[in-house]
């Protein structure tokens, strides 16, 4: 949808239904990604320090699968009510701006609901992701020291880099969006709205692009495997089975 807008420089089809669908998909996917990341960041504590909890089938469903299912259902239902079914008319959409002006009706017509969405559904989750990952690093190191076990700094370094990378990525991406969104709720201006629509909102795409590489890059022996694949590609073709016939003219 974004690429189609950049190709045409206008929204096509220019209808409220299309804009509702675009905003619903965009908001639901971005918000679900952040909520699941927060839930997984908390669950990781249990997976490391109390793994026996998930050996019981009922507890595994209650403490592992249900929170993840809730993270998906809550976002789908919340934005279904605030975007798809919220009263809105075509005059609220800007068919000459990316994402139809990124003006979902509840953000402009219901300040209390908009503030709840920005603070509870967005800002709080970014803080949870950061704190959960940092606290996990501290807990792992403290447990090793308490048990007087030698700390494998190579493994701890790998985990630390991964968790800090994930936390930093979510903070760097979401904090600007949160700040500009709150400013728009408190004191809206056309200049701030233009910056938010043209630049800040596009930052969320970096999460989808970079998170897989952060995870893959921290896998043990991944670099060795990649180098092996590159060497295999650069290896000259096998000449076995080929014959070279030389003829001499007399």
Coordinates of N, CA and C in Angstrom, one line a residue:
X1 N 0.8 -1.2 0.0 CA 0.0 0.0 0.0 C 0.9 1.3 0.0
X2 N 1.9 1.2 0.8 CA 2.8 2.4 0.8 C 3.5 2.6 -0.5
X3 N 4.0 1.5 -1.1 CA 4.6 1.6 -2.4 C 3.7 2.1 -3.5
X4 N 2.4 1.6 -3.4 CA 1.5 2.1 -4.4 C 1.2 3.6 -4.3
X5 N 1.2 4.1 -3.0 CA 1.1 5.5 -2.8 C 2.3 6.3 -3.4
X6 N 3.5 5.8 -3.1 CA 4.7 6.5 -3.5 C 4.8 6.5 -5.1
X7 N 4.2 5.4 -5.7 CA 4.2 5.4 -7.1 C 3.2 6.4 -7.8
X8 N 2.1 6.5 -7.1 CA 1.0 7.4 -7.7 C 1.0 8.8 -7.1
X9 N 1.5 9.0 -5.9 CA 1.5 10.2 -5.1 C 0.1 10.6 -4.7
X10 N -0.8 9.6 -4.7 CA -2.1 9.9 -4.1 C -2.7 8.5 -3.8
X11 N -3.8 8.5 -2.9 CA -4.4 7.3 -2.5 C -5.3 6.8 -3.6
X12 N -5.2 5.5 -3.9 CA -6.1 4.9 -4.9 C -6.4 3.4 -4.5
X13 N -7.6 3.1 -4.2 CA -8.8 3.9 -4.4 C -9.0 4.9 -3.3
X14 N -9.5 6.1 -3.6 CA -9.7 7.2 -2.6 C -11.0 7.0 -1.9
X15 N -11.1 6.0 -1.0 CA -12.3 5.7 -0.3 C -12.0 5.5 1.2
X16 N -13.0 5.8 2.0 CA -12.9 5.6 3.4 C -12.6 4.2 3.8
X17 N -13.3 3.3 3.1 CA -13.1 1.8 3.4 C -11.7 1.4 3.2
X18 N -11.1 1.9 2.1 CA -9.7 1.5 1.8 C -8.8 2.1 2.9
X19 N -9.0 3.3 3.3 CA -8.2 3.9 4.4 C -8.4 3.2 5.7
X20 N -9.6 2.9 6.0 CA -9.8 2.1 7.3 C -9.1 0.8 7.2
X21 N -9.2 0.1 6.1 CA -8.5 -1.2 6.0 C -7.0 -1.0 6.2
X22 N -6.4 0.0 5.5 CA -5.0 0.3 5.6 C -4.6 0.6 7.0
X23 N -5.3 1.5 7.7 CA -4.9 1.8 9.0 C -5.1 0.7 10.0
X24 N -6.1 -0.1 9.7 CA -6.4 -1.3 10.6 C -5.2 -2.3 10.5
X25 N -4.8 -2.6 9.3 CA -3.7 -3.6 9.1 C -2.4 -3.0 9.7
X26 N -2.2 -1.8 9.3 CA -0.9 -1.1 9.8 C -0.9 -1.1 11.3
X27 N -1.9 -0.6 12.0 CA -1.9 -0.5 13.4 C -1.9 -1.8 14.1
X28 N -2.7 -2.8 13.6 CA -2.8 -4.1 14.2 C -1.4 -4.8 14.2
X29 N -0.8 -4.8 13.0 CA 0.5 -5.6 12.9 C 1.6 -4.9 13.7
X30 N 1.7 -3.6 13.7 CA 2.7 -2.9 14.5 C 2.5 -3.1 16.0
X31 N 1.3 -2.9 16.4 CA 1.0 -3.0 17.9 C 1.1 -4.5 18.4
X32 N 0.6 -5.4 17.5 CA 0.8 -6.8 17.9 C 2.2 -7.3 18.1
X33 N 3.0 -6.8 17.1 CA 4.5 -7.0 17.2 C 5.1 -6.6 18.5
X34 N 4.7 -5.3 18.9 CA 5.3 -4.8 20.2 C 4.7 -5.5 21.4
X35 N 3.4 -5.8 21.4 CA 2.9 -6.5 22.6 C 3.5 -7.9 22.7
X36 N 3.6 -8.7 21.6 CA 4.2 -10.0 21.7 C 5.7 -9.9 22.1
X37 N 6.4 -8.9 21.7 CA 7.8 -8.8 22.1 C 7.8 -8.5 23.6
X38 N 6.9 -7.7 24.2 CA 6.9 -7.5 25.6 C 6.5 -8.8 26.4
X39 N 5.5 -9.5 25.9 CA 5.2 -10.8 26.5 C 6.3 -11.8 26.5
X40 N 7.0 -11.9 25.4 CA 8.1 -12.9 25.2 C 9.2 -12.4 26.1
X41 N 9.5 -11.1 26.2 CA 10.6 -10.7 27.1 C 10.3 -11.1 28.6
X42 N 9.1 -11.1 29.0 CA 8.7 -11.5 30.4 C 8.8 -13.0 30.5
X43 N 8.3 -13.7 29.5 CA 8.3 -15.2 29.5 C 9.7 -15.7 29.5
X44 N 10.6 -15.0 29.0 CA 12.0 -15.5 28.9 C 12.6 -15.7 30.3
X45 N 12.1 -14.9 31.3 CA 12.6 -15.1 32.7 C 12.2 -16.5 33.2
X46 N 10.9 -16.8 32.9 CA 10.4 -18.1 33.4 C 11.1 -19.3 32.6
X47 N 11.4 -19.1 31.4 CA 12.0 -20.2 30.6 C 13.4 -20.4 31.1
X48 N 14.1 -19.4 31.6 CA 15.5 -19.6 32.0 C 15.5 -20.0 33.5
X49 N 14.7 -19.4 34.4 CA 14.9 -19.6 35.8 C 13.9 -20.7 36.3
X50 N 12.8 -20.9 35.7 CA 11.8 -21.9 36.1 C 11.3 -22.7 34.9
X51 N 12.2 -23.4 34.2 CA 11.7 -24.1 33.1 C 10.8 -25.3 33.4
X52 N 10.9 -25.8 34.6 CA 10.0 -26.9 35.0 C 8.5 -26.5 35.0
X53 N 8.3 -25.2 35.0 CA 6.9 -24.7 35.1 C 6.1 -25.1 33.8
X54 N 6.9 -25.2 32.7 CA 6.3 -25.5 31.4 C 6.2 -27.0 31.1
X55 N 6.7 -27.8 32.0 CA 6.6 -29.3 31.8 C 5.2 -29.8 32.0
X56 N 4.4 -29.0 32.8 CA 3.0 -29.4 33.1 C 2.2 -28.8 31.9
X57 N 1.3 -29.6 31.3 CA 0.6 -29.2 30.1 C -0.3 -28.0 30.4
X58 N -1.1 -28.1 31.6 CA -2.0 -27.0 31.9 C -1.2 -25.7 32.1
X59 N -0.1 -25.8 32.9 CA 0.6 -24.5 33.2 C 1.3 -24.0 31.9
X60 N 1.7 -24.9 31.0 CA 2.3 -24.5 29.8 C 1.3 -23.6 28.9
X61 N 0.0 -24.1 28.9 CA -1.0 -23.4 28.2 C -1.4 -22.1 28.9
X62 N -1.4 -22.1 30.2 CA -1.8 -20.9 31.0 C -0.8 -19.8 30.9
X63 N 0.5 -20.2 31.1 CA 1.6 -19.2 31.3 C 2.4 -19.0 30.0
X64 N 2.2 -19.8 29.0 CA 2.9 -19.6 27.7 C 2.0 -19.3 26.5
X65 N 1.1 -20.2 26.2 CA 0.3 -20.1 25.0 C -0.8 -19.0 25.2
X66 N -1.5 -19.0 26.3 CA -2.6 -18.0 26.5 C -2.1 -16.6 26.4
X67 N -1.0 -16.2 27.1 CA -0.5 -14.8 27.0 C -0.3 -14.4 25.5
X68 N 0.3 -15.3 24.8 CA 0.6 -15.0 23.4 C -0.7 -14.9 22.6
X69 N -1.6 -15.8 22.8 CA -2.9 -15.7 22.2 C -3.6 -14.4 22.5
X70 N -3.6 -14.0 23.8 CA -4.2 -12.8 24.3 C -3.5 -11.6 23.5
X71 N -2.2 -11.6 23.3 CA -1.5 -10.5 22.7 C -2.1 -10.3 21.3
X72 N -2.4 -11.4 20.6 CA -3.0 -11.3 19.2 C -4.4 -10.8 19.2
X73 N -5.2 -11.5 20.0 CA -6.7 -11.2 20.1 C -7.0 -9.8 20.6
X74 N -6.2 -9.4 21.6 CA -6.5 -8.0 22.2 C -6.2 -7.0 21.1
X75 N -5.1 -7.1 20.4 CA -4.8 -6.0 19.4 C -5.9 -6.1 18.2
X76 N -6.2 -7.3 17.8 CA -7.2 -7.4 16.7 C -8.5 -6.8 17.1
X77 N -9.0 -7.1 18.3 CA -10.2 -6.6 18.8 C -10.2 -5.1 19.1
X78 N -9.1 -4.6 19.7 CA -9.0 -3.2 20.1 C -9.1 -2.3 18.8
X79 N -8.3 -2.6 17.8 CA -8.3 -1.8 16.6 C -9.5 -2.0 15.7
X80 N -10.1 -3.2 15.9 CA -11.4 -3.4 15.2 C -12.4 -2.4 15.7
X81 N -12.5 -2.2 17.0 CA -13.4 -1.3 17.6 C -13.1 0.2 17.4
X82 N -11.8 0.5 17.4 CA -11.4 1.9 17.4 C -11.1 2.4 16.0
X83 N -11.0 1.5 15.0 CA -10.7 2.0 13.6 C -11.8 1.5 12.7
X84 N -12.1 0.2 12.7 CA -13.1 -0.3 11.7 C -14.5 0.2 12.0
X85 N -14.9 0.1 13.3 CA -16.3 0.4 13.6 C -16.5 1.7 14.3
X86 N -15.4 2.5 14.4 CA -15.5 3.8 15.0 C -16.2 4.8 14.0
X87 N -17.2 5.6 14.4 CA -17.8 6.5 13.4 C -16.8 7.5 12.8
X88 N -16.9 7.5 11.4 CA -15.9 8.3 10.7 C -16.5 8.5 9.3
X89 N -16.1 9.7 8.7 CA -16.6 9.9 7.3 C -15.4 10.3 6.5
X90 N -15.6 10.4 5.2 CA -14.5 10.6 4.2 C -13.8 11.9 4.4
X91 N -14.4 12.9 5.0 CA -13.7 14.2 5.2 C -12.6 14.1 6.2
X92 N -12.5 13.0 7.0 CA -11.5 12.8 8.0 C -10.2 12.2 7.4
X93 N -10.3 11.8 6.1 CA -9.1 11.2 5.5 C -8.5 12.2 4.5
X94 N -7.2 12.1 4.4 CA -6.4 12.9 3.4 C -5.9 12.0 2.3
X95 N -6.5 12.0 1.2 CA -6.2 11.1 0.1 C -5.0 11.5 -0.7
X96 N -4.3 12.6 -0.3 CA -3.1 13.1 -0.9 C -1.9 12.8 -0.1
X97 N -2.1 12.2 1.1 CA -0.9 11.9 2.0 C -0.8 10.4 2.2
X98 N 0.4 10.0 2.6 CA 0.7 8.6 2.8 C -0.1 8.1 4.0
X99 N -0.6 6.9 3.9 CA -1.4 6.3 5.0 C -2.7 7.2 5.2
X100 N -3.2 7.8 4.2 CA -4.4 8.6 4.3 C -4.3 9.7 5.3
X101 N -3.1 10.2 5.5 CA -2.8 11.2 6.5 C -2.6 10.7 7.9
X102 N -2.7 9.3 8.1 CA -2.5 8.7 9.4 C -3.4 9.3 10.4
X103 N -4.6 9.6 10.0 CA -5.6 10.2 11.0 C -6.7 9.3 11.3
X104 N -6.5 8.4 12.2 CA -7.6 7.5 12.6 C -8.5 8.3 13.5
X105 N -9.8 8.1 13.3 CA -10.8 9.0 13.9 C -10.8 9.1 15.4
X106 N -10.5 8.0 16.0 CA -10.5 8.0 17.5 C -9.4 8.8 18.1
X107 N -8.3 9.0 17.3 CA -7.2 9.8 17.8 C -7.5 11.3 17.9
X108 N -8.4 11.7 17.0 CA -8.8 13.1 16.9 C -10.1 13.4 17.6
X109 N -11.0 12.4 17.7 CA -12.3 12.7 18.3 C -12.4 12.2 19.7
X110 N -11.5 11.3 20.2 CA -11.6 10.8 21.5 C -10.3 10.9 22.2
X111 N -9.9 12.1 22.8 CA -8.6 12.3 23.4 C -8.3 11.3 24.5
X112 N -9.2 10.9 25.3 CA -9.0 10.0 26.4 C -8.6 8.6 25.9
X113 N -9.3 8.1 24.8 CA -8.9 6.8 24.2 C -7.6 6.9 23.5
X114 N -7.3 8.0 22.9 CA -6.1 8.2 22.2 C -4.9 8.2 23.2
X115 N -5.1 8.9 24.3 CA -4.0 8.9 25.3 C -3.8 7.5 25.9
X116 N -4.9 6.8 26.1 CA -4.7 5.4 26.6 C -3.9 4.6 25.7
X117 N -4.2 4.7 24.4 CA -3.5 3.9 23.4 C -2.0 4.3 23.3
X118 N -1.7 5.5 23.4 CA -0.3 5.9 23.3 C 0.5 5.6 24.5
X119 N -0.1 5.7 25.7 CA 0.6 5.5 26.9 C 0.6 4.0 27.3
X120 N -0.6 3.4 27.4 CA -0.7 2.0 27.9 C -0.3 1.0 26.8
X121 N -0.8 1.2 25.6 CA -0.6 0.2 24.5 C 0.7 0.4 23.8
X122 N 1.4 1.5 24.0 CA 2.6 1.8 23.2 C 3.8 2.1 24.1
X123 N 3.7 3.2 24.8 CA 4.9 3.6 25.6 C 5.2 2.6 26.7
X124 N 4.2 2.2 27.4 CA 4.4 1.2 28.5 C 5.1 -0.1 28.0
X125 N 4.7 -0.5 26.9 CA 5.2 -1.8 26.4 C 6.7 -1.6 26.0
X126 N 7.0 -0.5 25.4 CA 8.4 -0.2 25.1 C 9.3 -0.2 26.3
X127 N 8.8 0.3 27.4 CA 9.5 0.3 28.7 C 9.6 -1.1 29.2
X128 N 8.6 -1.9 29.1 CA 8.6 -3.3 29.6 C 9.6 -4.1 28.9
X129 N 9.7 -3.9 27.5 CA 10.7 -4.6 26.7 C 12.1 -4.3 27.2
X130 N 12.4 -3.0 27.4 CA 13.7 -2.6 27.8 C 14.0 -3.1 29.2
X131 N 13.2 -2.9 30.2 CA 13.4 -3.3 31.5 C 13.5 -4.9 31.7
X132 N 12.6 -5.6 31.0 CA 12.6 -7.1 31.1 C 13.9 -7.6 30.6
X133 N 14.5 -7.1 29.5 CA 15.7 -7.6 29.0 C 16.9 -7.2 29.8
X134 N 16.9 -6.0 30.3 CA 18.1 -5.6 31.1 C 18.1 -6.3 32.5
X135 N 16.9 -6.5 33.1 CA 16.8 -7.2 34.4 C 17.2 -8.7 34.2
X136 N 16.9 -9.2 33.0 CA 17.2 -10.6 32.8 C 18.8 -10.8 32.8
X137 N 19.4 -9.9 32.1 CA 20.9 -9.9 32.1 C 21.5 -9.9 33.5
X138 N 21.0 -8.9 34.3 CA 21.4 -8.8 35.7 C 21.2 -10.0 36.5
X139 N 20.0 -10.6 36.4 CA 19.6 -11.8 37.1 C 20.5 -13.0 36.8
X140 N 20.8 -13.2 35.5 CA 21.7 -14.3 35.1 C 23.1 -14.2 35.7
X141 N 23.6 -13.0 35.6 CA 25.0 -12.7 36.1 C 25.0 -12.9 37.7
X142 N 24.0 -12.4 38.3 CA 23.9 -12.5 39.8 C 23.8 -13.9 40.2
X143 N 23.0 -14.7 39.5 CA 22.8 -16.1 39.9 C 24.1 -16.9 39.7
X144 N 24.9 -16.6 38.6 CA 26.2 -17.2 38.4 C 27.1 -16.9 39.6
X145 N 27.1 -15.6 40.0 CA 28.0 -15.2 41.0 C 27.6 -15.8 42.4
X146 N 26.3 -15.9 42.6 CA 25.8 -16.5 43.9 C 26.1 -18.0 44.0
X147 N 26.1 -18.7 42.9 CA 26.4 -20.1 42.9 C 27.9 -20.3 42.8
X148 N 28.7 -19.2 42.7 CA 30.1 -19.3 42.7 C 30.5 -20.2 41.5
X149 N 29.8 -20.0 40.4 CA 30.2 -20.8 39.2 C 30.9 -19.8 38.2
X150 N 31.8 -20.4 37.5 CA 32.6 -19.6 36.5 C 31.6 -19.1 35.5
X151 N 31.7 -17.8 35.2 CA 30.8 -17.2 34.2 C 31.5 -17.4 32.8
X152 N 30.7 -18.0 31.9 CA 31.2 -18.1 30.5 C 30.9 -16.8 29.8
X153 N 31.9 -15.9 29.8 CA 31.6 -14.6 29.3 C 31.3 -14.6 27.8
X154 N 31.8 -15.6 27.1 CA 31.4 -15.7 25.6 C 29.9 -15.9 25.5
X155 N 29.3 -16.8 26.3 CA 27.9 -17.0 26.2 C 27.1 -15.8 26.7
X156 N 27.6 -15.3 27.9 CA 26.9 -14.1 28.4 C 27.0 -12.9 27.5
X157 N 28.1 -12.8 26.8 CA 28.3 -11.7 25.9 C 27.3 -11.8 24.8
X158 N 27.2 -13.0 24.3 CA 26.2 -13.2 23.1 C 24.8 -12.9 23.6
X159 N 24.4 -13.4 24.7 CA 23.0 -13.1 25.2 C 22.9 -11.6 25.5
X160 N 23.9 -11.0 26.1 CA 23.8 -9.6 26.5 C 23.6 -8.7 25.2
X161 N 24.5 -9.0 24.2 CA 24.4 -8.2 23.0 C 23.0 -8.4 22.3
X162 N 22.5 -9.6 22.3 CA 21.2 -9.8 21.7 C 20.1 -9.1 22.4
X163 N 20.0 -9.2 23.7 CA 19.0 -8.6 24.5 C 19.0 -7.1 24.4
X164 N 20.3 -6.5 24.5 CA 20.4 -5.1 24.5 C 20.1 -4.6 23.1
X165 N 20.4 -5.3 22.1 CA 20.1 -5.0 20.7 C 18.6 -4.9 20.5
X166 N 17.9 -5.9 21.0 CA 16.4 -5.9 20.9 C 15.8 -4.7 21.6
X167 N 16.2 -4.5 22.9 CA 15.7 -3.4 23.7 C 16.0 -2.1 23.0
X168 N 17.2 -1.9 22.5 CA 17.6 -0.6 21.9 C 16.8 -0.4 20.6
X169 N 16.6 -1.4 19.9 CA 15.8 -1.3 18.6 C 14.4 -0.8 18.9
X170 N 13.7 -1.5 19.8 CA 12.3 -1.1 20.1 C 12.3 0.3 20.7
X171 N 13.2 0.7 21.5 CA 13.2 2.0 22.1 C 13.5 3.1 21.0
X172 N 14.5 2.9 20.2 CA 14.8 3.9 19.2 C 13.7 4.0 18.2
X173 N 12.9 2.9 17.9 CA 11.9 3.0 16.9 C 10.6 3.6 17.5
X174 N 10.2 3.2 18.8 CA 8.9 3.6 19.3 C 9.0 4.9 20.1
X175 N 10.1 5.2 20.7 CA 10.1 6.5 21.5 C 9.8 7.7 20.6
X176 N 10.4 7.9 19.4 CA 10.0 9.1 18.6 C 8.5 9.1 18.3
X177 N 8.0 7.9 17.9 CA 6.6 7.8 17.6 C 5.7 8.2 18.8
X178 N 6.1 7.7 20.0 CA 5.3 8.0 21.2 C 5.4 9.5 21.5
X179 N 6.6 10.1 21.4 CA 6.7 11.5 21.7 C 5.9 12.4 20.8
X180 N 6.0 12.1 19.5 CA 5.3 12.9 18.5 C 3.8 12.7 18.6
X181 N 3.4 11.4 18.9 CA 2.0 11.2 19.1 C 1.4 11.9 20.3
X182 N 2.1 11.9 21.4 CA 1.6 12.7 22.6 C 1.6 14.2 22.3
X183 N 2.6 14.7 21.6 CA 2.6 16.1 21.3 C 1.3 16.5 20.5
X184 N 1.0 15.6 19.5 CA -0.2 15.8 18.7 C -1.5 15.8 19.5
X185 N -1.5 15.0 20.6 CA -2.7 14.9 21.4 C -2.8 16.2 22.3
X186 N -1.6 16.7 22.7 CA -1.6 17.8 23.7 C -1.7 19.2 22.9
X187 N -0.9 19.3 21.9 CA -0.8 20.6 21.2 C -0.6 20.3 19.7
X188 N -1.6 19.9 19.0 CA -1.4 19.5 17.6 C -1.0 20.7 16.7
X189 N -0.1 20.4 15.8 CA 0.3 21.4 14.8 C 0.5 20.7 13.4
X190 N 0.4 21.5 12.3 CA 0.6 20.9 11.0 C 2.0 20.4 10.8
X191 N 3.0 21.2 11.4 CA 4.4 20.8 11.2 C 4.7 19.5 11.8
X192 N 4.3 19.3 13.1 CA 4.5 18.1 13.8 C 3.8 16.9 13.1
X193 N 2.6 17.2 12.6 CA 1.8 16.1 11.9 C 2.5 15.7 10.6
X194 N 3.1 16.6 9.9 CA 3.9 16.3 8.7 C 5.1 15.5 9.0
X195 N 5.9 15.9 10.0 CA 7.0 15.1 10.4 C 6.6 13.7 10.8
X196 N 5.6 13.6 11.6 CA 5.1 12.3 12.1 C 4.7 11.4 10.9
X197 N 3.9 11.9 10.0 CA 3.4 11.1 8.9 C 4.5 10.8 7.9
X198 N 5.4 11.7 7.6 CA 6.3 11.5 6.5 C 7.6 10.7 6.9
X199 N 7.9 10.8 8.2 CA 9.2 10.2 8.7 C 9.0 9.2 9.9
X200 N 8.4 9.7 10.9 CA 8.4 8.9 12.2 C 7.6 7.6 12.0
X201 N 6.5 7.7 11.4 CA 5.7 6.5 11.2 C 6.4 5.4 10.5
X202 N 7.3 5.7 9.6 CA 7.9 4.7 8.7 C 9.0 4.0 9.5
X203 N 9.4 4.5 10.7 CA 10.5 3.9 11.5 C 10.1 2.5 11.9
X204 N 8.8 2.2 12.1 CA 8.4 0.9 12.6 C 8.7 -0.2 11.6
X205 N 8.9 0.1 10.4 CA 9.3 -0.9 9.4 C 10.7 -1.5 9.7
X206 N 11.5 -0.7 10.4 CA 12.9 -1.2 10.7 C 12.8 -2.4 11.7
X207 N 11.8 -2.5 12.5 CA 11.7 -3.6 13.4 C 11.5 -4.9 12.7
X208 N 10.6 -4.9 11.7 CA 10.4 -6.1 10.9 C 11.6 -6.5 10.1
X209 N 12.4 -5.5 9.7 CA 13.6 -5.8 8.9 C 14.8 -6.2 9.7
X210 N 14.9 -5.7 10.9 CA 16.1 -5.9 11.7 C 16.0 -7.0 12.7
X211 N 14.8 -7.2 13.3 CA 14.7 -8.2 14.4 C 15.1 -9.6 13.9
X212 N 14.8 -10.1 12.7 CA 15.3 -11.4 12.3 C 16.8 -11.5 12.3
X213 N 17.4 -10.5 11.8 CA 18.9 -10.5 11.7 C 19.6 -10.5 13.1
X214 N 18.9 -9.8 14.0 CA 19.5 -9.8 15.4 C 19.4 -11.2 16.0
X215 N 18.3 -11.9 15.8 CA 18.2 -13.2 16.3 C 19.1 -14.2 15.6
X216 N 19.2 -14.2 14.2 CA 20.0 -15.1 13.5 C 21.5 -14.8 13.7
X217 N 21.8 -13.5 13.8 CA 23.2 -13.2 14.0 C 23.8 -13.7 15.3
X218 N 23.0 -13.9 16.3 CA 23.4 -14.3 17.6 C 23.4 -15.9 17.8
X219 N 23.0 -16.6 16.8 CA 23.0 -18.0 16.9 C 24.4 -18.6 16.9
X220 N 24.7 -19.6 17.7 CA 26.0 -20.2 17.8 C 26.4 -20.8 16.4
X221 N 27.6 -20.5 16.0 CA 28.2 -21.1 14.8 C 27.5 -20.5 13.5
X222 N 26.7 -19.5 13.7 CA 26.1 -19.0 12.5 C 27.1 -18.4 11.5
X223 N 28.1 -17.6 12.1 CA 29.1 -17.0 11.2 C 29.9 -18.1 10.5
X224 N 30.2 -19.2 11.2 CA 31.0 -20.3 10.6 C 30.2 -20.9 9.5
X225 N 28.9 -21.1 9.7 CA 28.0 -21.7 8.7 C 27.9 -20.8 7.4
X226 N 27.8 -19.5 7.7 CA 27.8 -18.5 6.6 C 29.1 -18.5 5.8
X227 N 30.2 -18.5 6.5 CA 31.5 -18.6 5.8 C 31.6 -19.8 4.9
X228 N 31.1 -21.0 5.5 CA 31.2 -22.2 4.8 C 30.4 -22.2 3.5
X229 N 29.2 -21.5 3.6 CA 28.4 -21.4 2.4 C 29.0 -20.5 1.3
X230 N 29.7 -19.4 1.8 CA 30.3 -18.5 0.8 C 31.5 -19.2 0.2
X231 N 32.3 -20.0 0.9 CA 33.4 -20.8 0.4 C 32.9 -21.8 -0.7
X232 N 31.8 -22.4 -0.4 CA 31.3 -23.4 -1.3 C 30.8 -22.7 -2.6
X233 N 30.3 -21.5 -2.5 CA 29.9 -20.8 -3.7 C 31.1 -20.4 -4.5
X234 N 32.2 -20.0 -3.8 CA 33.4 -19.5 -4.5 C 34.3 -20.7 -5.0
X235 N 33.9 -21.9 -4.6 CA 34.8 -23.0 -5.0 C 34.6 -23.3 -6.5
X236 N 35.7 -23.5 -7.2 CA 35.7 -23.7 -8.7 C 34.9 -24.9 -9.0
X237 N 34.2 -25.0 -10.2 CA 33.4 -26.2 -10.6 C 34.3 -27.4 -10.7
X238 N 33.8 -28.5 -10.5 CA 34.5 -29.8 -10.6 C 34.8 -30.1 -12.0
X239 N 36.0 -30.4 -12.3 CA 36.4 -30.7 -13.7 C 36.4 -32.2 -14.0
X240 N 36.0 -33.0 -13.0 CA 36.0 -34.5 -13.3 C 35.0 -34.8 -14.3
X241 N 35.4 -35.7 -15.2 CA 34.4 -36.1 -16.2 C 34.5 -35.3 -17.5
X242 N 35.3 -34.3 -17.5 CA 35.5 -33.5 -18.7 C 36.8 -33.9 -19.4
X243 N 36.8 -33.9 -20.7 CA 38.0 -34.2 -21.4 C 38.3 -33.1 -22.4
X244 N 39.6 -32.9 -22.5 CA 40.1 -31.8 -23.4 C 40.8 -32.5 -24.6
X245 N 40.3 -32.2 -25.7 CA 40.8 -32.8 -27.0 C 41.6 -31.8 -27.7
X246 N 42.8 -32.2 -27.9 CA 43.7 -31.3 -28.7 C 44.0 -31.9 -30.1
X247 N 43.9 -31.1 -31.0 CA 44.2 -31.6 -32.4 C 45.3 -30.8 -33.0
X248 N 46.1 -31.5 -33.6 CA 47.3 -30.8 -34.3 C 47.1 -30.9 -35.8
X249 N 47.3 -29.8 -36.4 CA 47.2 -29.8 -37.9 C 48.6 -30.1 -38.4
X250 N 48.6 -31.0 -39.4 CA 49.9 -31.4 -40.0 C 49.9 -30.9 -41.4

